[in-house]
mmCIF file of C-alpha atoms in Angstrom:
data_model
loop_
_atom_site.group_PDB
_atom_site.id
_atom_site.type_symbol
_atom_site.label_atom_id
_atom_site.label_comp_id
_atom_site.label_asym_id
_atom_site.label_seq_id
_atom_site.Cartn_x
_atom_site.Cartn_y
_atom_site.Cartn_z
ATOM 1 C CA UNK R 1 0.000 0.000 0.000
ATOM 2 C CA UNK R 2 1.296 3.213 -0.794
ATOM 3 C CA UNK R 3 0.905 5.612 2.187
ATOM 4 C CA UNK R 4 1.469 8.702 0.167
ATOM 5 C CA UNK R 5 4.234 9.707 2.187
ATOM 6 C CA UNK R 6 6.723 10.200 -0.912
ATOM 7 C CA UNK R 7 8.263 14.459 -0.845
ATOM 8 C CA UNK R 8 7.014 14.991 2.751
ATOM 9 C CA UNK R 9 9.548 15.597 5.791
ATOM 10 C CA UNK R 10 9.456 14.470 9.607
ATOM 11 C CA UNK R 11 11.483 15.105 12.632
ATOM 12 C CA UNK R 12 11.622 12.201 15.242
ATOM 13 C CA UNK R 13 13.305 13.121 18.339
ATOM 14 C CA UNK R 14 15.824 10.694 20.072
ATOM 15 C CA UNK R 15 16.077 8.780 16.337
ATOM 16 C CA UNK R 16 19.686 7.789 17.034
ATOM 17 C CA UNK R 17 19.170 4.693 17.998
ATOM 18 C CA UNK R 18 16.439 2.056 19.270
ATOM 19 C CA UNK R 19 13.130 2.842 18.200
ATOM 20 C CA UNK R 20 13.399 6.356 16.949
ATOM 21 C CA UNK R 21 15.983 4.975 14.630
ATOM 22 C CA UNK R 22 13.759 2.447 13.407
ATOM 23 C CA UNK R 23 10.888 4.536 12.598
ATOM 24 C CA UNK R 24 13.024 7.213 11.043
ATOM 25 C CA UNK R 25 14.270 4.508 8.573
ATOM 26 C CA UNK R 26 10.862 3.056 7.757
ATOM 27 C CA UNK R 27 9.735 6.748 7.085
ATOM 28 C CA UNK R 28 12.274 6.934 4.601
ATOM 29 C CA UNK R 29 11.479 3.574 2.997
ATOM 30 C CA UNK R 30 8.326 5.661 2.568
ATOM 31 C CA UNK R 31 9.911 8.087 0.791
ATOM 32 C CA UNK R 32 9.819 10.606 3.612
ATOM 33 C CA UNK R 33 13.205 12.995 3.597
ATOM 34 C CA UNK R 34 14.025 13.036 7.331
ATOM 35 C CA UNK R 35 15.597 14.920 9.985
ATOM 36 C CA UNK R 36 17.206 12.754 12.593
ATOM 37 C CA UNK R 37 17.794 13.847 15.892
ATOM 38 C CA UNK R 38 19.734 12.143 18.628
ATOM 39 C CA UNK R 39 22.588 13.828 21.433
ATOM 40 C CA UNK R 40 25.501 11.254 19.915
ATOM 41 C CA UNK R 41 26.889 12.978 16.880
ATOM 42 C CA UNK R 42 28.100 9.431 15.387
ATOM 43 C CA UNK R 43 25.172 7.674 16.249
ATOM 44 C CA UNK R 44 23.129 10.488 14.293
ATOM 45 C CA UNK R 45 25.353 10.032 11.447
ATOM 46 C CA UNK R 46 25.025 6.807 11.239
ATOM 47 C CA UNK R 47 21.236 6.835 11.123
ATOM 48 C CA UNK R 48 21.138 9.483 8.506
ATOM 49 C CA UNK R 49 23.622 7.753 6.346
ATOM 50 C CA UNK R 50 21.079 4.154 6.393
ATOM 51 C CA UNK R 51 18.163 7.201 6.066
ATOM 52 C CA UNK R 52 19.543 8.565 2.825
ATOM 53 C CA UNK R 53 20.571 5.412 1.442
ATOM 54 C CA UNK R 54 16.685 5.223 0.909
ATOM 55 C CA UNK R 55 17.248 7.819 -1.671
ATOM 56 C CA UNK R 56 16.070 10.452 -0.073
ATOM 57 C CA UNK R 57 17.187 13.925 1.566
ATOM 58 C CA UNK R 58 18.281 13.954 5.386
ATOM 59 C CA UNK R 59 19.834 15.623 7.816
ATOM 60 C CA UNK R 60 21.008 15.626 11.429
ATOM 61 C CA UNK R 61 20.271 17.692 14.362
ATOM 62 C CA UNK R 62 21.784 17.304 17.750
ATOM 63 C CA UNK R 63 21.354 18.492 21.255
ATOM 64 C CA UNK R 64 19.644 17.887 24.295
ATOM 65 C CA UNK R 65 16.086 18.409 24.755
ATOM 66 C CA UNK R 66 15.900 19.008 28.606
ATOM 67 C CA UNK R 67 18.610 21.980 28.585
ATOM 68 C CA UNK R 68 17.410 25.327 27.751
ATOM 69 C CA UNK R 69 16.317 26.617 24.554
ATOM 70 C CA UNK R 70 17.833 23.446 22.789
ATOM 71 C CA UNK R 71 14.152 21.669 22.004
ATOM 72 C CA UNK R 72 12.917 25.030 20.079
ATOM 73 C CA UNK R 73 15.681 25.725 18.161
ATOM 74 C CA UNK R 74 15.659 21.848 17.138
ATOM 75 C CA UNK R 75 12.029 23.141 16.178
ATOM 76 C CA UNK R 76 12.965 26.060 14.364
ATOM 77 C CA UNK R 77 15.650 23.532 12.613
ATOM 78 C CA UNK R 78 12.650 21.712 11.551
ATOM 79 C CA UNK R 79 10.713 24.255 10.296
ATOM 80 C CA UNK R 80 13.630 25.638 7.916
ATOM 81 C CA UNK R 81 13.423 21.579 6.920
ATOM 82 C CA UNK R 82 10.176 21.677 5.679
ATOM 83 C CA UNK R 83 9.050 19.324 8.707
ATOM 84 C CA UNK R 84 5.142 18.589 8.574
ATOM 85 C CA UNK R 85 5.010 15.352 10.129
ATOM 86 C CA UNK R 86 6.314 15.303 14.243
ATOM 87 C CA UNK R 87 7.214 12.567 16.317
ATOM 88 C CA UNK R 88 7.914 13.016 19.424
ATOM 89 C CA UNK R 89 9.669 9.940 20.249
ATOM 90 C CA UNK R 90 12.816 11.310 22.519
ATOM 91 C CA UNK R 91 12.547 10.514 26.579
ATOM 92 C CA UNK R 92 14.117 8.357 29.220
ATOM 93 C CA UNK R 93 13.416 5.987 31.309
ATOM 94 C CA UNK R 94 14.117 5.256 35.209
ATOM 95 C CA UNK R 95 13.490 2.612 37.774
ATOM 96 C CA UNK R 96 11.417 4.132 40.699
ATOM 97 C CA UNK R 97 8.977 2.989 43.224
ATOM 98 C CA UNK R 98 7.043 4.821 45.780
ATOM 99 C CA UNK R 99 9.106 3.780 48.383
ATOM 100 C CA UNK R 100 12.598 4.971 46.779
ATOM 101 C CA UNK R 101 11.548 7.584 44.604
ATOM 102 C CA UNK R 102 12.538 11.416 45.332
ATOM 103 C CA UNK R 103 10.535 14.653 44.282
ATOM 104 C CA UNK R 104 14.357 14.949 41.228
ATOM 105 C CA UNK R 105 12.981 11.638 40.265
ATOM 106 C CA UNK R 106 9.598 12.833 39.697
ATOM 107 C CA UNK R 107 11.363 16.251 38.101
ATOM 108 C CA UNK R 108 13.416 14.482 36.211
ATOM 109 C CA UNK R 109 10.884 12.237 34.774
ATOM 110 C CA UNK R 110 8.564 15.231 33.446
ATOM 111 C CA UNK R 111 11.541 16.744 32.244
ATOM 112 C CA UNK R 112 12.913 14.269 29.791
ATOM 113 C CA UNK R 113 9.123 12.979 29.088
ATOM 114 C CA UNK R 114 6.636 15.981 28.883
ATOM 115 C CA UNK R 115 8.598 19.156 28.441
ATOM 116 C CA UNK R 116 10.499 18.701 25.392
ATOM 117 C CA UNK R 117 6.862 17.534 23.714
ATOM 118 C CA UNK R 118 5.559 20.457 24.717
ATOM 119 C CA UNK R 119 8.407 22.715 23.332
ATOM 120 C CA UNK R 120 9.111 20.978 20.145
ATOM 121 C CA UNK R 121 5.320 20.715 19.395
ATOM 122 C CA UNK R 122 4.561 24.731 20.544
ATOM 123 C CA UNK R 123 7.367 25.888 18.434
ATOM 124 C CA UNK R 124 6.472 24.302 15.223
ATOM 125 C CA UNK R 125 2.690 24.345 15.511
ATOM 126 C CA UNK R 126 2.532 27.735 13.502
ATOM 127 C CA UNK R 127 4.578 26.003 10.483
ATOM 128 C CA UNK R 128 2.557 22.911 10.577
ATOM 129 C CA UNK R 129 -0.908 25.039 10.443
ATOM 130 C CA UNK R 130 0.576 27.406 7.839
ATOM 131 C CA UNK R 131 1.184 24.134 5.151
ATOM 132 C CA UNK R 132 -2.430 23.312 6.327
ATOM 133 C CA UNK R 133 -1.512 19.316 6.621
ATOM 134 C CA UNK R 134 0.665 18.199 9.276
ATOM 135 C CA UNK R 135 0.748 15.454 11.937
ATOM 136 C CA UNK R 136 2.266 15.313 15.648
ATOM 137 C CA UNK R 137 2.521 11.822 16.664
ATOM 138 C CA UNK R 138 4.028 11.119 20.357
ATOM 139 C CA UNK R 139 5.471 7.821 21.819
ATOM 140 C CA UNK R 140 3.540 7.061 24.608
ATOM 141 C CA UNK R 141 3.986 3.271 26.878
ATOM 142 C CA UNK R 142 1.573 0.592 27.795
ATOM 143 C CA UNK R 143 2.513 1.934 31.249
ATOM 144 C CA UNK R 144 -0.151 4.318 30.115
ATOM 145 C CA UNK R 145 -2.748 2.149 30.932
ATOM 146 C CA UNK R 146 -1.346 -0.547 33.468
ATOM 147 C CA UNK R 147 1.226 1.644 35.468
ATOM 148 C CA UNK R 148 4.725 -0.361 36.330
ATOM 149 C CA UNK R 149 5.446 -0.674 40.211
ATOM 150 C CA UNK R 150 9.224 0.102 39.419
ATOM 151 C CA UNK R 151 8.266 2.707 37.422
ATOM 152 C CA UNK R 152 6.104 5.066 38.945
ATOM 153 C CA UNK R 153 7.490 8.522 37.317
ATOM 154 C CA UNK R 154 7.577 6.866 33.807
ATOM 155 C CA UNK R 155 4.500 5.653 33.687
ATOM 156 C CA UNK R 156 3.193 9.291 35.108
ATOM 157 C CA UNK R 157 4.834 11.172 32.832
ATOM 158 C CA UNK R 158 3.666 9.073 30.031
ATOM 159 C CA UNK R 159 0.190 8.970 31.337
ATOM 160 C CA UNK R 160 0.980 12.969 30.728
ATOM 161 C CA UNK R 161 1.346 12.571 27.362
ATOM 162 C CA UNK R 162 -1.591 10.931 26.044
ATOM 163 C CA UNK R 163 -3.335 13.335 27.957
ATOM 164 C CA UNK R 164 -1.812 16.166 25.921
ATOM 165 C CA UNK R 165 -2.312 14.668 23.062
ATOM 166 C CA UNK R 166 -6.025 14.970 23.785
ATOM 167 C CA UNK R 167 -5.798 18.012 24.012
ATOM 168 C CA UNK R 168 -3.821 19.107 21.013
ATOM 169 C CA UNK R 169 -5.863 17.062 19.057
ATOM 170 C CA UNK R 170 -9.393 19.391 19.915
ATOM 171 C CA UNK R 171 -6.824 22.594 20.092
ATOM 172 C CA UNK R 172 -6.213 22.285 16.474
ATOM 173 C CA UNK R 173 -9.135 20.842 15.383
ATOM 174 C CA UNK R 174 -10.074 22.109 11.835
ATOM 175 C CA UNK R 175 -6.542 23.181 10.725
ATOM 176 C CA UNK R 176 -5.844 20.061 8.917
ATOM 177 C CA UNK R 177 -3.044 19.063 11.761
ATOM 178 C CA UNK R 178 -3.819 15.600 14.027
ATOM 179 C CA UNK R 179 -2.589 14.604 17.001
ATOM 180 C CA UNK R 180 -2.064 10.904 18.041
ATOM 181 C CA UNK R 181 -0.150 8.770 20.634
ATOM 182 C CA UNK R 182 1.505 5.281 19.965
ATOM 183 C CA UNK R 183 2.097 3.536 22.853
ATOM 184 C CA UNK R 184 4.329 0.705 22.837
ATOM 185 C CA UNK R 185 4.681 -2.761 24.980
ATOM 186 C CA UNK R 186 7.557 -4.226 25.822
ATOM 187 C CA UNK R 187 9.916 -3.616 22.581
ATOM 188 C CA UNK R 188 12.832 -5.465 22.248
ATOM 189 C CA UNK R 189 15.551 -2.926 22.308
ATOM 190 C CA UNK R 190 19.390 -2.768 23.793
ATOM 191 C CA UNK R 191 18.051 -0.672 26.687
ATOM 192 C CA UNK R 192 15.693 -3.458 27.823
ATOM 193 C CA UNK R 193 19.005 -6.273 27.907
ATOM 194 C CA UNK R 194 20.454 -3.626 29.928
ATOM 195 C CA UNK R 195 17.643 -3.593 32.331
ATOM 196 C CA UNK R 196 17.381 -7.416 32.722
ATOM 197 C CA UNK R 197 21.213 -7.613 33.083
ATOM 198 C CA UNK R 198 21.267 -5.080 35.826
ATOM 199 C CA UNK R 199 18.281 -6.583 37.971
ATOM 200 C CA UNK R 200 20.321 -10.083 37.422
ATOM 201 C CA UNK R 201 23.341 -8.769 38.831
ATOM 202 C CA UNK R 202 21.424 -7.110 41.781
ATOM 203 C CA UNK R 203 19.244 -10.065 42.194
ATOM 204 C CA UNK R 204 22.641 -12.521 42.355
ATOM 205 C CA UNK R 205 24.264 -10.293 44.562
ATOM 206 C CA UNK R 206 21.408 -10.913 47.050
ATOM 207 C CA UNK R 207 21.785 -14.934 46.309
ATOM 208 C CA UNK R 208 18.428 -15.253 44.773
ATOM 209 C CA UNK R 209 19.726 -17.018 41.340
ATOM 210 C CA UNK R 210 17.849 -14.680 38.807
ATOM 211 C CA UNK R 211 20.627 -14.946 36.224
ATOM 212 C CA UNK R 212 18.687 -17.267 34.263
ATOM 213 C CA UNK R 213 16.179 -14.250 33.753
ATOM 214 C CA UNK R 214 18.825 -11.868 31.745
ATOM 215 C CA UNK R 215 19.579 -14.787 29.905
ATOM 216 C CA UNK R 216 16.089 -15.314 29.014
ATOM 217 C CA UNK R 217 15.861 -11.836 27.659
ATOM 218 C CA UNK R 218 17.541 -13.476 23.841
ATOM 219 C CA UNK R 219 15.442 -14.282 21.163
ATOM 220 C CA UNK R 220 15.776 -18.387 22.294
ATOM 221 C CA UNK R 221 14.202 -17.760 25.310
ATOM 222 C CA UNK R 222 11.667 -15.233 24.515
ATOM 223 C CA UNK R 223 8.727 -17.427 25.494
ATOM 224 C CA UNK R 224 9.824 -17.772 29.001
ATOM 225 C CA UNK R 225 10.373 -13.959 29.346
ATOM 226 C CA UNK R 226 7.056 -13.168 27.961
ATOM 227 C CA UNK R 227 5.388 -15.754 30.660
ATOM 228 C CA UNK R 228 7.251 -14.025 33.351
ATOM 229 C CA UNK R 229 7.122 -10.687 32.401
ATOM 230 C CA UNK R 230 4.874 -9.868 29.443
ATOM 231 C CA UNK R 231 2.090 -12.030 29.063
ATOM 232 C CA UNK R 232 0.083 -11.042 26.161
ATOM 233 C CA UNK R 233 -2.104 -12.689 23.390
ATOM 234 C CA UNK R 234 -0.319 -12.300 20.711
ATOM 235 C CA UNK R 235 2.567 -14.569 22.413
ATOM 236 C CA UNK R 236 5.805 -12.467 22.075
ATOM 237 C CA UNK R 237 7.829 -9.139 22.429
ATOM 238 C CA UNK R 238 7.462 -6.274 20.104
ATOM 239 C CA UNK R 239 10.185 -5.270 17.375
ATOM 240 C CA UNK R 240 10.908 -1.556 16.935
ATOM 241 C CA UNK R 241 9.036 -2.135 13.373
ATOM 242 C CA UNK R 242 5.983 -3.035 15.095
ATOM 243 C CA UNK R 243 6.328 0.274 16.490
ATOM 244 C CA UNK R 244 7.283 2.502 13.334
ATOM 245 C CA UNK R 245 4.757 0.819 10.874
ATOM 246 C CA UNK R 246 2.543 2.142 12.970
ATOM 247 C CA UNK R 247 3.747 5.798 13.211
ATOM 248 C CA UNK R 248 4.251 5.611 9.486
ATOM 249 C CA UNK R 249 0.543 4.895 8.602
ATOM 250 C CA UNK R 250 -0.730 7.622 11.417
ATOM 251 C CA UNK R 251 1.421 10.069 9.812
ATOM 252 C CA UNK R 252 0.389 8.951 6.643
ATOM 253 C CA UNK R 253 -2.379 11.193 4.555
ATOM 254 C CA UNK R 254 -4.330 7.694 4.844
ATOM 255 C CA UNK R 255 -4.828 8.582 8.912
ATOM 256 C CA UNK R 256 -6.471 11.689 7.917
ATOM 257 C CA UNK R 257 -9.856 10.565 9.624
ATOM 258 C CA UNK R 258 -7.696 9.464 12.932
ATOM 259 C CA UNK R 259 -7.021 11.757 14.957
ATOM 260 C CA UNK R 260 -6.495 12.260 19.279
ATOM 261 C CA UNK R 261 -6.094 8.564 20.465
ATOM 262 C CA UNK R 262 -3.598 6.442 21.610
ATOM 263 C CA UNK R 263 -2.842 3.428 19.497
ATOM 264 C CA UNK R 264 -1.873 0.576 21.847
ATOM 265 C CA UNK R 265 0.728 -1.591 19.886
ATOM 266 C CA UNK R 266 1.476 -4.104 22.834
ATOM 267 C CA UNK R 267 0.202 -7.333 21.553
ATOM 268 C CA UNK R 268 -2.618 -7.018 23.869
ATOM 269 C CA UNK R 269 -1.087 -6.847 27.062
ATOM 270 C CA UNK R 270 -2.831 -4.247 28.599
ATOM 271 C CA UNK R 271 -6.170 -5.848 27.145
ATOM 272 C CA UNK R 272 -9.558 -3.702 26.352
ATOM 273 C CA UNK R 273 -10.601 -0.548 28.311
#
């Protein structure tokens, strides 16, 4: 299907590596010229080289967007791009719970999740209504919907951000702009081994054996960590194309009739409302 996405141009935030990276390639398979974004000047590069191997034009933008100033003059970089299509995929992650977690970790949360949405998106809202077609599409998380215990601030913040997206959706309602949220389950990405390693080494420092677990996290063993830690219907993990097909037909002229709702691409896990 052709998703008529040949000539226009997107900015995805944080699309240096993991996801972002992933849907900034599959928008370019599209024929979308992008502008990648990312804090790692190589990593960037990299990206944007695999982006305009597609054939198409790209370029790369750097900073970060919880210091000041840097997420609207990304914006403004955008906008001299020709940028109608907006992802706001950039924003961390951190293990809290109630019990450990500190007003900074709260802060900090809202800062990397929330803020640099709402910059980027203020910013380059008057370019995207002036070419009278435009689309700001925001990574949200199943957390969304079934909060994580050892992630309390995450899944706030992300909570956030559907809720903005809402709200953006009725604020430019008949300007030919949407506004929609993807959010994700539990994606297979380098950040997630790094999570499972880490609780196995705390876990076997306390002598309770849950090396097995990391292990579990390869693609041999993805059945058991689906059983243990994301049960779902559809039976496995997510890929980070599961993620960007997705954001490529919602930024698509073929989404034109979707617009303000959060697009749960979790393979069920956090089941019907």
């Amino acid at each position: 299907m052709d998703l008529r996405l040949a000539g226009r141009a997107a900015l995805v935030t944080g699309s240096s590596s993991g996801i972002g990276a992933t849907i900034a390639e599959t928008l370019a398979d599209e024929g979308c010229e992008v502008l990648v974004h990312g804090r790692n000047a190589g990593a960037a590069a990299a990206v944007a080289e695999r982006v305009a191997a597609r054939g198409v034009r790209t370029e790369v933008v750097l900073g970060d967007l919880t210091e000041p100033g840097v997420a609207e003059q990304i914006a403004l970089t955008a906008r001299d791009f020709g940028v109608q299509i907006l992802v706001n995929n950039a924003g961390p992650f951190a293990e809290h719970d109630w019990e450990s977690s500190r007003a900074s970790d709260w802060r900090a949360a809202f800062e990397g999740n929330v803020l640099p949405t709402v910059r980027v998106s203020q910013t380059l809202l008057p370019s995207l209504r002036a070419h009278g077609w435009g689309r700001v599409i925001t990574i949200g998380s199943r957390a969304v919907r079934t909060p994580l215990p050892n992630m309390v601030t995450y899944s706030a913040a992300k909570a956030a951000v559907v809720n903005m997206t809402t709200s953006l959706a009725r604020h430019l309602a008949g300007t030919g702009v949407t506004a929609n949220c993807v959010s994700p389950g539990v994606i297979v990405s380098p950040s997630m081994y790094r999570m499972f390693e880490e609780r196995a080494a705390d876990s076997t420092d306390e002598g309770n054996g849950a090396t097995a677990t990391a292990k579990a996290v390869g693609p041999v063993d993805e059945a058991d960590i689906v059983a243990a830690y994301a049960a779902n219907p559809t039976g496995r993990l997510g890929r980070p194309e599961d993620i960007a097909s997705a954001v490529a037909y919602l930024a698509s002229p073929r989404a034109d009739y979707v617009n303000g709702i959060e697009l749960r691409v979790d393979g069920g896990i956090t089941g019907t409302p």
